[in-house]
mmCIF file of C-alpha atoms in Angstrom:
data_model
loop_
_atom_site.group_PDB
_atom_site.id
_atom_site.type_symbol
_atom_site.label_atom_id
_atom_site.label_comp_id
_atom_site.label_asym_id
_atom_site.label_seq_id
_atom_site.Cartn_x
_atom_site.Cartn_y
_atom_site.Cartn_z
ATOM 1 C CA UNK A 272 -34.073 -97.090 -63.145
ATOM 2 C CA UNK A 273 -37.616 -98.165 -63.554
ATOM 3 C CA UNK A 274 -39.809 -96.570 -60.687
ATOM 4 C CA UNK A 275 -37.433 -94.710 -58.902
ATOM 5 C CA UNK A 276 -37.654 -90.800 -58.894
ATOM 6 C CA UNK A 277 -35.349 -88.130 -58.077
ATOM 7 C CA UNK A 278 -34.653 -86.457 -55.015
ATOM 8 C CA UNK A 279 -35.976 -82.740 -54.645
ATOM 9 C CA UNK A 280 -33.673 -80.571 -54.651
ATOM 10 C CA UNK A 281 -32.331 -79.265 -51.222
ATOM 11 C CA UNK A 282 -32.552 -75.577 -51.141
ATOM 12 C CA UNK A 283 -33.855 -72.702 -48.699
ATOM 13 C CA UNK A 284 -36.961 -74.120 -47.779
ATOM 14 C CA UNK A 285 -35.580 -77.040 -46.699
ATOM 15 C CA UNK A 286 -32.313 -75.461 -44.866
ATOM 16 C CA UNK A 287 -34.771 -73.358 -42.955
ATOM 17 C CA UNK A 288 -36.629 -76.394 -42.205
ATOM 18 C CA UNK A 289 -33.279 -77.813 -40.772
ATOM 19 C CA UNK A 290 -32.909 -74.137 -38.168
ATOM 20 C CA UNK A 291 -36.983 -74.904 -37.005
ATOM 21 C CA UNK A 292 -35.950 -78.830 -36.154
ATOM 22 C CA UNK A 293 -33.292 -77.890 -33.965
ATOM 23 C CA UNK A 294 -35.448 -74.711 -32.478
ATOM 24 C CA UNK A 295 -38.020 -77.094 -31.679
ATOM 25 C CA UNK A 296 -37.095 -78.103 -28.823
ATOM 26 C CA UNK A 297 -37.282 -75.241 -26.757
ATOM 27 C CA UNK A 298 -40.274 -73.356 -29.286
ATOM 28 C CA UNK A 299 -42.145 -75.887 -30.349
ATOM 29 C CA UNK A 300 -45.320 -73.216 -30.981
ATOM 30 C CA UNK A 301 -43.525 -70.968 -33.055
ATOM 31 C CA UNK A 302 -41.587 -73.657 -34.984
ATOM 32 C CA UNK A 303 -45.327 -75.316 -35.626
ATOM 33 C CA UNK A 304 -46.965 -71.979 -36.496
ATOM 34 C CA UNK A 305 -43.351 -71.177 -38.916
ATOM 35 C CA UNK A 306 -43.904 -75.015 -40.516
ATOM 36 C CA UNK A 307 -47.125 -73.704 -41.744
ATOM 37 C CA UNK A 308 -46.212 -70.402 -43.069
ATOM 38 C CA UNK A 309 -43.676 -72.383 -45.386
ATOM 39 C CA UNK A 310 -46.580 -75.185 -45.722
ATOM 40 C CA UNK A 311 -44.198 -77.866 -44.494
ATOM 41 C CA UNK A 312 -45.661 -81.141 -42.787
ATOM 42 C CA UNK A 313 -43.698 -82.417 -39.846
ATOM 43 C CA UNK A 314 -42.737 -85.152 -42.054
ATOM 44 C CA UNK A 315 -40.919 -82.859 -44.609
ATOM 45 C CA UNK A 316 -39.233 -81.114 -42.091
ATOM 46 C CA UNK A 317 -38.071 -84.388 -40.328
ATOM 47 C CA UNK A 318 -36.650 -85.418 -43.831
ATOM 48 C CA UNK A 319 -35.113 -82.209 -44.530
ATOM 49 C CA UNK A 320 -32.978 -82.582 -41.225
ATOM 50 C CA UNK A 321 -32.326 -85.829 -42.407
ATOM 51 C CA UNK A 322 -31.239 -84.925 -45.636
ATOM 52 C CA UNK A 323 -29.034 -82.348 -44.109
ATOM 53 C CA UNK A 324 -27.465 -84.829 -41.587
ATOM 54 C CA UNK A 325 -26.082 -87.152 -44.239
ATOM 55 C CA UNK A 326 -24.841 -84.242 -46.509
ATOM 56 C CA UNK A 327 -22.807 -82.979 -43.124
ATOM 57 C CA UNK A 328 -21.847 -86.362 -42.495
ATOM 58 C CA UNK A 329 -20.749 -87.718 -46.299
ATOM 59 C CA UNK A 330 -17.250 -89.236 -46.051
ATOM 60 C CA UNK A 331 -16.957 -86.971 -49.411
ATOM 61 C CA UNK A 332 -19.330 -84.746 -48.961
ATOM 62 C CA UNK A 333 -18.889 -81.149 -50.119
ATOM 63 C CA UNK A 334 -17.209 -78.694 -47.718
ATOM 64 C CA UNK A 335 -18.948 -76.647 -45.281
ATOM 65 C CA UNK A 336 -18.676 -73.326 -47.247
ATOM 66 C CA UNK A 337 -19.466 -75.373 -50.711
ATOM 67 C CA UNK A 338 -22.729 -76.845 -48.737
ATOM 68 C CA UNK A 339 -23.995 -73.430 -48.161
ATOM 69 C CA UNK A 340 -23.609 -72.609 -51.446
ATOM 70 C CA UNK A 341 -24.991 -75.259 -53.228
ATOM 71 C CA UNK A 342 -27.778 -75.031 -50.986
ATOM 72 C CA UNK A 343 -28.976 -71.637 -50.301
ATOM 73 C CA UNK A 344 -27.334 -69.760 -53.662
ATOM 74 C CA UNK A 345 -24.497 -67.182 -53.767
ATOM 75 C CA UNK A 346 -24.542 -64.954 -50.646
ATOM 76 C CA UNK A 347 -26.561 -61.591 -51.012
ATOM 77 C CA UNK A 348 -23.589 -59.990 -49.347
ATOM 78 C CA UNK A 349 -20.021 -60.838 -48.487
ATOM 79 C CA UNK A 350 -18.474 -58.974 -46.209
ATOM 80 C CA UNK A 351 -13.902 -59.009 -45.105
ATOM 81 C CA UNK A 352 -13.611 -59.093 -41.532
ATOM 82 C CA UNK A 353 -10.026 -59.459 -39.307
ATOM 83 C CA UNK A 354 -9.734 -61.544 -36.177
ATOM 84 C CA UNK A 355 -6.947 -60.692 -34.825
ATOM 85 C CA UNK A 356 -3.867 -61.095 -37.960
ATOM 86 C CA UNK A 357 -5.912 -63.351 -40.020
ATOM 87 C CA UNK A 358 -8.568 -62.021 -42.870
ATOM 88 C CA UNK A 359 -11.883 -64.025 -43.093
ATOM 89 C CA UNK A 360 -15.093 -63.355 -44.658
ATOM 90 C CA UNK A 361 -18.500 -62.923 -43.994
ATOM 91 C CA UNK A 362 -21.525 -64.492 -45.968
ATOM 92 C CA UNK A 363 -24.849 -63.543 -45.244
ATOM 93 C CA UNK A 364 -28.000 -65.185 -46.904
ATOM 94 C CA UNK A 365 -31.496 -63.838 -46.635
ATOM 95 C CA UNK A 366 -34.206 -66.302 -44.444
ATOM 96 C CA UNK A 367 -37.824 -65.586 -45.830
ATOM 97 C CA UNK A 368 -39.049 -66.965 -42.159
ATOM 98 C CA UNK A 369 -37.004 -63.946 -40.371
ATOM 99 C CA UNK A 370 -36.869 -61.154 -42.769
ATOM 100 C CA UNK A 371 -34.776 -58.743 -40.838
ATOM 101 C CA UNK A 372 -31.858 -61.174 -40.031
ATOM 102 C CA UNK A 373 -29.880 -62.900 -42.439
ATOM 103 C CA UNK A 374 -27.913 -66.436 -42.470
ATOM 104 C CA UNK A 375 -24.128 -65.502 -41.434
ATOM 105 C CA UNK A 376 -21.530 -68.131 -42.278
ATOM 106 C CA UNK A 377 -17.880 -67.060 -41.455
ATOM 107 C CA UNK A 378 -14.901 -68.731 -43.191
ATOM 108 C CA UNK A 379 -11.328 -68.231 -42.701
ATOM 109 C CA UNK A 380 -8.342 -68.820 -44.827
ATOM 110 C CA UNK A 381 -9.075 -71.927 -47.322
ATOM 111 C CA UNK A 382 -13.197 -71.262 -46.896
ATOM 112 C CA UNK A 383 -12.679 -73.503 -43.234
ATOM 113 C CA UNK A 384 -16.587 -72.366 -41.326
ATOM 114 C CA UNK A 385 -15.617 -71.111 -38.305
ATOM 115 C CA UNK A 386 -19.116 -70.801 -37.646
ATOM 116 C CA UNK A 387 -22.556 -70.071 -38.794
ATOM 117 C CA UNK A 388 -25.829 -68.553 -37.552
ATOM 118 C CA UNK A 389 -28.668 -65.994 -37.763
ATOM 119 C CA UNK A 390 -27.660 -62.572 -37.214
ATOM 120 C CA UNK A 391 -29.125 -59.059 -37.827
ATOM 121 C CA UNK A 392 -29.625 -57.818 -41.619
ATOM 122 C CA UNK A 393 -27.435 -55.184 -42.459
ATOM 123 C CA UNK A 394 -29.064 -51.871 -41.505
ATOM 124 C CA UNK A 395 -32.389 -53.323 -39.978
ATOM 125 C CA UNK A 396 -33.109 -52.323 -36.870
ATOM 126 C CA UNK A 397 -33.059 -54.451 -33.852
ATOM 127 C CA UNK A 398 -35.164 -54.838 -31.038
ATOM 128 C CA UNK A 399 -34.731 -52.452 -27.899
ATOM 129 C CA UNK A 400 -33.346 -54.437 -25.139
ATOM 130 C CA UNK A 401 -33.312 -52.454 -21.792
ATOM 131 C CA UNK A 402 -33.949 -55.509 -19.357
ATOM 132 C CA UNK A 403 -33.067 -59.387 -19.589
ATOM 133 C CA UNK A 404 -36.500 -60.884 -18.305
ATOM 134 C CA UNK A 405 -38.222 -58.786 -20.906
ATOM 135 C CA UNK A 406 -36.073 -60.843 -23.880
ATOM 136 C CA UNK A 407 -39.459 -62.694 -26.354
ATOM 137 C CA UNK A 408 -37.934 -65.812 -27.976
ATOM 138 C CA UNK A 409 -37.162 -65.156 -31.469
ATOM 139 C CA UNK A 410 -36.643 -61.532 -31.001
ATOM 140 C CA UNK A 411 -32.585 -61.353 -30.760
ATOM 141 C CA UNK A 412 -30.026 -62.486 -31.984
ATOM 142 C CA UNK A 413 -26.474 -63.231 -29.504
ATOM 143 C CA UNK A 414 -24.623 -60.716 -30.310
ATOM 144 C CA UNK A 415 -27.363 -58.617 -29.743
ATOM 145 C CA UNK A 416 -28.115 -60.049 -26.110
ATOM 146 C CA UNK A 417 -24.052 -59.382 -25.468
ATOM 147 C CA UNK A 418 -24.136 -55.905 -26.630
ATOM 148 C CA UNK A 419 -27.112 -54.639 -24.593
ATOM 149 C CA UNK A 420 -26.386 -56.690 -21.039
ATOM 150 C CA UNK A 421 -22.428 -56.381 -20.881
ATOM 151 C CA UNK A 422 -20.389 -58.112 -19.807
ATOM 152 C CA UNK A 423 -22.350 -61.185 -21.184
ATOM 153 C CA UNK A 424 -19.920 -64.371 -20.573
ATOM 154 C CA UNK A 425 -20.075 -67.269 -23.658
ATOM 155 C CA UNK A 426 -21.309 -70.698 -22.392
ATOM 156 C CA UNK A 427 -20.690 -73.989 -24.014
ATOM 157 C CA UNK A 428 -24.597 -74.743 -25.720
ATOM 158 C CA UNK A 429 -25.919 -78.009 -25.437
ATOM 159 C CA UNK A 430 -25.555 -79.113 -28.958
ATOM 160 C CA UNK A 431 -23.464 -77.936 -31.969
ATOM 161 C CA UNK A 432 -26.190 -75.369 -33.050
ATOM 162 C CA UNK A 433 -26.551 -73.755 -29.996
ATOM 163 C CA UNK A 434 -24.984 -71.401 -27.548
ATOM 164 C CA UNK A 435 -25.757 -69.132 -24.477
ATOM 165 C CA UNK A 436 -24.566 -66.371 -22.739
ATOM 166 C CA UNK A 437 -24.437 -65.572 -19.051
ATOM 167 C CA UNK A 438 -25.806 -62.359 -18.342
ATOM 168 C CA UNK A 439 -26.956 -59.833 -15.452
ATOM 169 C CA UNK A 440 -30.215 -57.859 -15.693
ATOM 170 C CA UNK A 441 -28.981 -54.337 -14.933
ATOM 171 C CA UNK A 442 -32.105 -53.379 -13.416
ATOM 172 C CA UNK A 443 -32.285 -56.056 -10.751
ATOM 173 C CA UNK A 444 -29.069 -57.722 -10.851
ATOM 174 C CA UNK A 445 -30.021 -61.086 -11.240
ATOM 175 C CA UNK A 446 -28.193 -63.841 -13.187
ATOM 176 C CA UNK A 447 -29.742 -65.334 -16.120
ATOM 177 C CA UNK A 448 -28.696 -67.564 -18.758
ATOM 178 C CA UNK A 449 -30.305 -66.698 -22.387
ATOM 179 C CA UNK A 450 -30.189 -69.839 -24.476
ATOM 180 C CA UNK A 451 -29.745 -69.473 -28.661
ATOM 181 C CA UNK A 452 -30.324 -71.860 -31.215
ATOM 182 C CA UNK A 453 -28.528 -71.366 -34.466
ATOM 183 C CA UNK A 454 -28.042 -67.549 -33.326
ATOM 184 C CA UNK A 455 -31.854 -66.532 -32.509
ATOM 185 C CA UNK A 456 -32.771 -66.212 -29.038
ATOM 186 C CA UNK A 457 -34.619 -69.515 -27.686
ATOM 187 C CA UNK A 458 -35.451 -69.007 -23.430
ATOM 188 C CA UNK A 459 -33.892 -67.798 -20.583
ATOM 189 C CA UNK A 460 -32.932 -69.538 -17.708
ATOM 190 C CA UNK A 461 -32.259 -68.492 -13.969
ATOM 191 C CA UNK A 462 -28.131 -68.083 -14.127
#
């Protein structure tokens, strides 16, 4: 194999690098000012997203559940939850970028993802949110943002990574729409 090197391994640098790609397009200042905090060149993290593209798309590619796992470690906590009659778990992962929220990937029966975001660590406190206008990308998660302005209503997001939530600001009663990226609050838009 004369000249050729390994790959790096792909681990939790590089998976964070994959949630500031897609966050980019909506916060490109913070993702910059994250990219250096991990001291990541736009390159790496274009690579790392491409890495993590073919490993999602591999005809025989591991698993969802298996991909977090080989990637980020075994979860710091795992956690039984019920939806409805079936019994699915909970696996959270610490992000050094976001310290109080952790990685959440939910499986049901057979370790099938039925999805996977940033939510609130376990007994960390969250932000106070008394008004929708007032929400700071970055500073919420969406279950947050549904808890404090109910009843929010899920919208489809714009890509697979993304979601948003139709809400009312009690104060004024306007409609907004807060837009989320991989969980985390990105901007709000007039509903």
């Amino acid at each position: 194999m004369g000249g050729m090197t390994a790959p790096t391994p792909f681990g939790p640098l590089e998976f964070q690098l994959v949630l500031l790609r897609r966050m980019a397009d909506h916060q490109p200042e913070l993702v910059e000012e994250s990219r250096r905090e991990l001291s990541a060149s736009l390159a790496d993290m274009r690579e790392a997203n491409r890495r993590w593209q073919a490993m999602v798309r591999a005809p025989r590619g591991r698993g969802s559940l298996r991909r977090y796992r080989s990637v980020l470690g075994e979860p710091e906590l795992t956690l039984k939850r019920r939806v409805g009659d079936v019994e699915c778990e909970a696996l959270l992962w610490p992000v050094p970028l976001w310290p109080d929220l952790r990685f959440e990937v939910t499986a049901g029966p057979g370790g099938v993802v039925w999805n996977e975001w940033l939510v609130r660590a376990p007994g960390a406190a969250g932000p106070e949110l008394t008004s929708v206008p007032s929400l700071r990308p970055w500073s919420c998660t969406v279950d947050e943002v549904a808890r404090a302005f109910p009843p929010a209503r899920p919208m489809e997001g714009s890509a697979p990574t993304r979601w948003a939530l139709a809400v009312t600001d009690p104060g004024s009663g306007q409609p907004y729409v807060a837009e989320f990226t991989w969980g985390l609050f990105q901007r709000l838009l007039p509903g």
